[in-house]
Short mmCIF file of C-alpha atoms and ligand atoms in Angstrom, two decimals:
data_model
loop_
_atom_site.label_atom_id
_atom_site.label_comp_id
_atom_site.label_asym_id
_atom_site.label_seq_id
_atom_site.Cartn_x
_atom_site.Cartn_y
_atom_site.Cartn_z
CA MET S 79 -0.71 -45.73 -16.83
CA LYS S 80 0.77 -43.27 -14.36
CA VAL S 81 -0.94 -39.88 -14.07
CA THR S 82 0.90 -36.89 -12.64
CA VAL S 83 -0.54 -33.41 -12.08
CA ALA S 84 1.96 -30.53 -12.42
CA PRO S 85 2.46 -28.66 -9.13
CA GLY S 86 0.53 -25.41 -9.05
CA ALA S 87 -1.92 -26.33 -11.85
CA GLY S 88 -5.19 -24.45 -11.47
CA PHE S 89 -6.32 -21.01 -10.39
CA CYS S 90 -3.61 -18.40 -9.99
CA PHE S 91 -3.58 -15.71 -7.31
CA GLY S 92 -5.15 -13.07 -9.60
CA VAL S 93 -8.03 -15.32 -10.66
CA LYS S 94 -8.81 -16.43 -7.09
CA ARG S 95 -8.81 -12.81 -6.02
CA ALA S 96 -11.05 -11.68 -8.89
CA LEU S 97 -13.54 -14.48 -8.22
CA LYS S 98 -13.72 -13.64 -4.52
CA ILE S 99 -14.33 -9.95 -5.33
CA ALA S 100 -17.00 -10.89 -7.88
CA PHE S 101 -18.76 -13.33 -5.50
CA ASP S 102 -18.79 -10.69 -2.76
CA ALA S 103 -20.29 -8.13 -5.18
CA ALA S 104 -22.91 -10.66 -6.36
CA ARG S 105 -23.83 -11.46 -2.74
CA LYS S 106 -24.43 -7.78 -2.00
CA GLY S 107 -26.75 -7.76 -5.03
CA ASP S 108 -26.71 -4.01 -5.54
CA GLY S 109 -28.60 -3.80 -8.90
CA PRO S 110 -27.49 -5.88 -11.88
CA ILE S 111 -23.93 -7.13 -11.33
CA VAL S 112 -22.07 -7.50 -14.60
CA THR S 113 -18.67 -8.00 -16.13
CA LEU S 114 -17.75 -6.70 -19.56
CA GLY S 115 -16.79 -10.03 -21.15
CA PRO S 116 -16.31 -13.19 -19.05
CA ILE S 117 -14.59 -12.58 -15.70
CA ILE S 118 -12.14 -15.38 -16.49
CA HIS S 119 -11.61 -17.45 -19.61
CA ASN S 120 -13.30 -20.59 -18.37
CA PRO S 121 -16.87 -21.26 -19.59
CA GLN S 122 -17.67 -23.75 -16.78
CA VAL S 123 -16.76 -21.26 -14.04
CA VAL S 124 -18.55 -18.39 -15.79
CA ALA S 125 -21.71 -20.53 -16.06
CA GLY S 126 -21.55 -21.12 -12.27
CA LEU S 127 -21.17 -17.42 -11.60
CA GLU S 128 -24.18 -16.65 -13.80
CA GLU S 129 -26.27 -18.72 -11.36
CA GLU S 130 -24.87 -16.63 -8.49
CA GLY S 131 -26.06 -13.44 -10.17
CA LEU S 132 -22.91 -12.25 -11.99
CA HIS S 133 -23.87 -11.64 -15.61
CA VAL S 134 -21.66 -11.19 -18.65
CA VAL S 135 -22.43 -8.31 -21.02
CA GLU S 136 -20.64 -7.49 -24.25
CA SER S 137 -21.16 -3.71 -24.05
CA LEU S 138 -22.28 -1.09 -21.56
CA ASP S 139 -24.99 0.23 -23.90
CA SER S 140 -28.01 -1.45 -22.30
CA LEU S 141 -26.97 -0.73 -18.68
CA GLU S 142 -28.55 2.08 -16.72
CA ASP S 143 -27.68 1.10 -13.17
CA GLY S 144 -25.97 -1.61 -11.18
CA THR S 145 -22.36 -2.64 -10.62
CA LEU S 146 -19.57 -3.27 -13.06
CA VAL S 147 -16.95 -5.72 -11.83
CA VAL S 148 -13.70 -4.99 -13.67
CA ARG S 149 -12.24 -8.41 -14.46
CA SER S 150 -8.67 -9.50 -13.74
CA HIS S 151 -7.55 -8.34 -17.23
CA GLY S 152 -8.37 -4.71 -16.42
CA LEU S 153 -10.22 -2.22 -18.60
CA PRO S 154 -9.21 0.57 -20.98
CA ALA S 155 -9.66 4.02 -19.45
CA ARG S 156 -12.31 4.95 -22.04
CA LEU S 157 -14.65 2.14 -20.94
CA LEU S 158 -14.10 2.84 -17.27
CA GLU S 159 -14.97 6.50 -17.82
CA GLU S 160 -18.09 5.47 -19.77
CA ALA S 161 -19.22 3.22 -16.87
CA VAL S 162 -18.66 5.99 -14.32
CA ALA S 163 -20.54 8.49 -16.50
CA LYS S 164 -23.50 6.10 -16.59
CA GLY S 165 -23.53 6.06 -12.79
CA LEU S 166 -22.50 2.40 -12.45
CA ALA S 167 -20.75 1.38 -9.25
CA ILE S 168 -17.25 0.07 -10.03
CA VAL S 169 -15.72 -2.90 -8.27
CA ASP S 170 -12.16 -3.30 -9.46
CA ALA S 171 -10.86 -6.88 -9.65
CA THR S 172 -7.93 -6.05 -11.92
CA CYS S 173 -5.03 -8.33 -10.99
CA PRO S 174 -2.26 -6.27 -9.32
CA PHE S 175 0.26 -7.78 -11.77
CA VAL S 176 -1.81 -6.60 -14.74
CA LYS S 177 -2.09 -3.19 -13.11
CA GLN S 178 1.68 -3.12 -12.74
CA ALA S 179 2.10 -3.92 -16.47
CA GLN S 180 -0.34 -1.10 -17.33
CA ASP S 181 1.61 1.31 -15.12
CA ARG S 182 4.96 0.28 -16.61
CA ALA S 183 3.66 0.93 -20.12
CA ALA S 184 2.39 4.37 -19.04
CA GLN S 185 5.73 5.07 -17.35
CA LEU S 186 7.66 4.27 -20.55
CA GLU S 187 5.35 6.54 -22.54
CA ALA S 188 5.78 9.37 -20.03
CA GLU S 189 9.55 8.97 -20.22
CA GLY S 190 9.39 9.45 -24.00
CA TYR S 191 10.00 5.87 -25.15
CA ALA S 192 8.19 4.40 -28.15
CA VAL S 193 6.16 1.70 -26.38
CA VAL S 194 6.27 -1.87 -27.65
CA ILE S 195 3.94 -4.42 -26.04
CA LEU S 196 4.61 -8.12 -26.53
CA GLY S 197 1.23 -9.84 -26.51
CA GLU S 198 -1.91 -10.66 -28.43
CA GLU S 199 -3.38 -7.56 -30.00
CA ASP S 200 -7.03 -8.45 -29.25
CA HIS S 201 -6.52 -9.90 -25.79
CA PRO S 202 -8.43 -7.92 -23.12
CA GLU S 203 -5.32 -7.55 -21.00
CA VAL S 204 -3.39 -6.00 -23.89
CA LEU S 205 -6.39 -3.78 -24.74
CA SER S 206 -6.37 -2.57 -21.14
CA MET S 207 -2.68 -1.70 -21.47
CA THR S 208 -2.96 0.14 -24.79
CA GLY S 209 -6.22 1.75 -23.65
CA ASN S 210 -4.51 3.38 -20.68
CA LEU S 211 -1.89 5.14 -22.79
CA LYS S 212 -2.25 8.66 -24.13
CA GLY S 213 -0.83 7.72 -27.52
CA GLN S 214 -0.25 4.59 -29.57
CA ALA S 215 1.76 1.50 -28.71
CA VAL S 216 2.97 -1.12 -31.13
CA VAL S 217 1.75 -4.60 -30.19
CA VAL S 218 3.84 -7.50 -31.46
CA ASP S 219 3.27 -11.23 -30.96
CA GLY S 220 6.93 -12.14 -31.46
CA PRO S 221 10.12 -10.99 -33.17
CA THR S 222 8.57 -11.26 -36.66
CA GLY S 223 6.19 -8.44 -35.71
CA LEU S 224 9.10 -6.04 -35.20
CA THR S 225 9.16 -5.15 -38.88
CA GLN S 226 6.21 -2.81 -38.20
CA ILE S 227 8.38 -0.70 -35.86
CA GLU S 228 9.85 2.27 -37.61
CA ASP S 229 13.36 3.13 -36.48
CA ALA S 230 13.02 4.77 -33.09
CA ALA S 231 15.90 6.09 -31.05
CA ARG S 232 14.37 5.03 -27.74
CA VAL S 233 12.16 1.99 -27.35
CA GLY S 234 10.49 0.72 -24.19
CA VAL S 235 9.14 -2.83 -23.87
CA VAL S 236 6.54 -4.43 -21.61
CA CYS S 237 4.62 -7.65 -22.13
CA GLN S 238 1.31 -9.35 -21.49
CA THR S 239 1.71 -11.06 -18.12
CA THR S 240 1.27 -14.57 -19.54
CA GLN S 241 3.91 -14.46 -22.27
CA PRO S 242 6.71 -17.05 -22.21
CA LEU S 243 10.10 -15.65 -21.19
CA GLU S 244 11.65 -17.02 -24.42
CA HIS S 245 9.31 -14.79 -26.49
CA LEU S 246 10.37 -11.73 -24.50
CA LYS S 247 14.05 -12.56 -24.96
CA ALA S 248 13.55 -13.00 -28.73
CA VAL S 249 11.80 -9.60 -29.03
CA VAL S 250 14.49 -7.88 -26.97
CA ASP S 251 17.19 -9.47 -29.18
CA GLY S 252 15.40 -8.25 -32.31
CA LEU S 253 15.04 -4.72 -30.93
CA LEU S 254 18.69 -4.44 -29.98
CA GLU S 255 19.50 -4.34 -33.68
CA ARG S 256 16.98 -1.59 -34.39
CA THR S 257 17.32 0.99 -31.66
CA GLY S 258 19.91 3.06 -29.84
CA GLU S 259 18.30 2.85 -26.40
CA LEU S 260 16.15 0.05 -25.06
CA LYS S 261 14.35 -0.09 -21.72
CA VAL S 262 12.65 -3.36 -20.81
CA PHE S 263 10.23 -4.22 -18.02
CA ASN S 264 9.73 -7.92 -17.61
CA THR S 265 6.03 -7.89 -16.71
CA ILE S 266 5.51 -11.65 -16.97
CA CYS S 267 3.85 -12.54 -13.71
CA GLU S 268 5.57 -14.92 -11.30
CA ALA S 269 2.61 -17.32 -11.33
CA THR S 270 2.79 -17.67 -15.10
CA PHE S 271 6.55 -18.17 -15.10
CA VAL S 272 6.39 -20.90 -12.42
CA ARG S 273 3.40 -22.61 -14.11
CA GLN S 274 5.19 -22.72 -17.47
CA GLU S 275 8.46 -24.00 -15.89
CA ARG S 276 6.73 -26.80 -13.96
CA SER S 277 4.58 -27.80 -16.90
CA LEU S 278 7.64 -27.97 -19.13
CA GLU S 279 9.51 -30.11 -16.61
CA LEU S 280 6.58 -32.54 -16.47
CA ALA S 281 6.17 -32.52 -20.28
CA GLY S 282 9.79 -33.64 -20.55
CA GLU S 283 9.06 -36.72 -18.41
CA VAL S 284 5.73 -38.02 -19.82
CA ASP S 285 4.38 -39.42 -23.10
CA VAL S 286 1.20 -37.35 -23.18
CA MET S 287 0.31 -33.99 -21.64
CA LEU S 288 -3.25 -32.85 -21.07
CA VAL S 289 -3.50 -29.10 -20.80
CA VAL S 290 -6.80 -28.20 -19.17
CA GLY S 291 -8.56 -24.88 -19.58
CA GLY S 292 -11.00 -22.76 -21.56
CA LYS S 293 -10.55 -22.86 -25.34
CA ASN S 294 -10.75 -19.06 -25.08
CA SER S 295 -7.87 -18.96 -22.57
CA ALA S 296 -4.74 -17.61 -24.23
CA ASN S 297 -2.42 -18.75 -21.43
CA THR S 298 -3.81 -22.32 -21.70
CA ARG S 299 -3.30 -22.39 -25.47
CA ARG S 300 0.26 -21.18 -24.99
CA LEU S 301 0.89 -23.80 -22.32
CA ARG S 302 -0.14 -26.55 -24.77
CA GLU S 303 2.21 -25.18 -27.44
CA LEU S 304 5.06 -25.13 -24.94
CA CYS S 305 4.36 -28.74 -23.85
CA GLU S 306 4.32 -29.85 -27.49
CA GLU S 307 7.62 -28.07 -28.12
CA ALA S 308 9.00 -30.09 -25.19
CA GLY S 309 8.48 -33.18 -27.36
CA CYS S 310 5.37 -34.97 -26.10
CA ASP S 311 1.84 -35.30 -27.44
CA ALA S 312 -0.13 -32.40 -25.95
CA TYR S 313 -3.91 -31.95 -25.97
CA HIS S 314 -5.92 -28.92 -24.88
CA ILE S 315 -9.22 -29.93 -23.29
CA GLU S 316 -11.85 -28.11 -21.26
CA THR S 317 -13.49 -31.07 -19.53
CA LYS S 318 -13.25 -34.84 -19.09
CA ASP S 319 -15.83 -35.32 -21.85
CA GLU S 320 -13.22 -34.51 -24.49
CA LEU S 321 -10.85 -37.31 -23.47
CA GLU S 322 -10.22 -39.81 -26.28
CA PRO S 323 -8.98 -43.26 -25.19
CA GLY S 324 -6.92 -43.52 -28.41
CA TRP S 325 -4.59 -40.78 -27.13
CA PHE S 326 -3.32 -43.11 -24.40
CA GLU S 327 -2.84 -46.38 -26.30
CA GLY S 328 0.64 -47.72 -25.65
CA LYS S 329 1.46 -44.75 -23.39
CA GLU S 330 2.74 -45.20 -19.88
CA GLN S 331 2.94 -41.71 -18.42
CA VAL S 332 0.38 -38.93 -18.62
CA GLY S 333 0.92 -35.42 -17.26
CA ILE S 334 -1.78 -32.87 -16.51
CA THR S 335 -1.47 -29.15 -16.19
CA GLY S 336 -3.98 -26.31 -16.31
CA GLY S 337 -4.24 -22.66 -17.20
CA ALA S 338 -4.51 -19.84 -14.68
CA SER S 339 -8.30 -19.87 -14.92
CA THR S 340 -8.82 -23.64 -14.61
CA PRO S 341 -10.55 -24.73 -11.39
CA GLN S 342 -9.14 -27.63 -9.38
CA TRP S 343 -12.41 -29.60 -9.58
CA ILE S 344 -12.18 -29.92 -13.36
CA ILE S 345 -8.61 -31.23 -13.08
CA GLU S 346 -9.72 -33.74 -10.43
CA GLU S 347 -12.57 -34.96 -12.64
CA ILE S 348 -10.06 -35.56 -15.44
CA VAL S 349 -7.74 -37.52 -13.15
CA GLN S 350 -10.64 -39.75 -12.11
CA ALA S 351 -11.72 -40.27 -15.73
CA LEU S 352 -8.16 -41.24 -16.67
CA GLU S 353 -8.07 -43.78 -13.87
CA ALA S 354 -11.22 -45.35 -15.37
CA ILE S 355 -9.55 -45.49 -18.82
S1 SF4 B 692 -1.87 -15.08 -14.59
FE1 SF4 B 692 -0.69 -13.65 -13.31
S2 SF4 B 692 -1.29 -11.63 -14.06
FE2 SF4 B 692 -2.81 -13.05 -14.84
S3 SF4 B 692 -4.44 -13.02 -13.31
FE3 SF4 B 692 -3.06 -14.68 -12.74
S4 SF4 B 692 -1.62 -13.77 -11.25
FE4 SF4 B 692 -2.64 -12.09 -12.35
#
């Protein structure tokens, strides 16, 4: 059985940067160091960071001092203001590409466009985009969601940075029929675009794809769907312990890719486990 790892699988630029910033903050140890929600969507990495002194909290309520590390997904303005009002030190690890998407959404709003965001309504990155607007945005997860948009003369579109390009094109197509003026910012980040392209290329060549990453990682889940659409069996796993030998019976080629928050060491462990199978 031949095993091939997709080029570029593993941590993206924004995740590496956020982890370095978080580690540095934890090393300084200035009061409790926390993130609001996990810094990245990978339970194994988050568990390691906990040991280094970076703790995950679900709300700011119980905090009276310390440092809040803003994770790569960014934060809504309301929560940032709450943290500052409590006197917490802020260390901002928002990915610059997420920041750019936030700024583009705010720009569209300031220019008078009705803002449409392509993404997952409850995803922290989308919440950070909507939460930095003065008014409301409509969040859609694909062209079917466009029915909730009342006819607007001027519509502006941005998207969650990890959306597939095909989804953005489909939403833009759908909007063209509903509005007189459309302004679109393609805020899909380069790292996501390249990862999806390379994973799809590999999925087209193998019998089975393993897509490695946190079950809570939206970009990993999407990567698995894309690989399956490419026509091969595709499984989403977090660690080597989830491998099932039955998946590989009669198969000759296995491909591996990983989400933006998947560390290289987990991918390497899976390659070794496959060699044993
Ligand atoms: S996937 Fe892109 S936008 Fe998201 S953290 Fe990585 S580099 Fe930044």
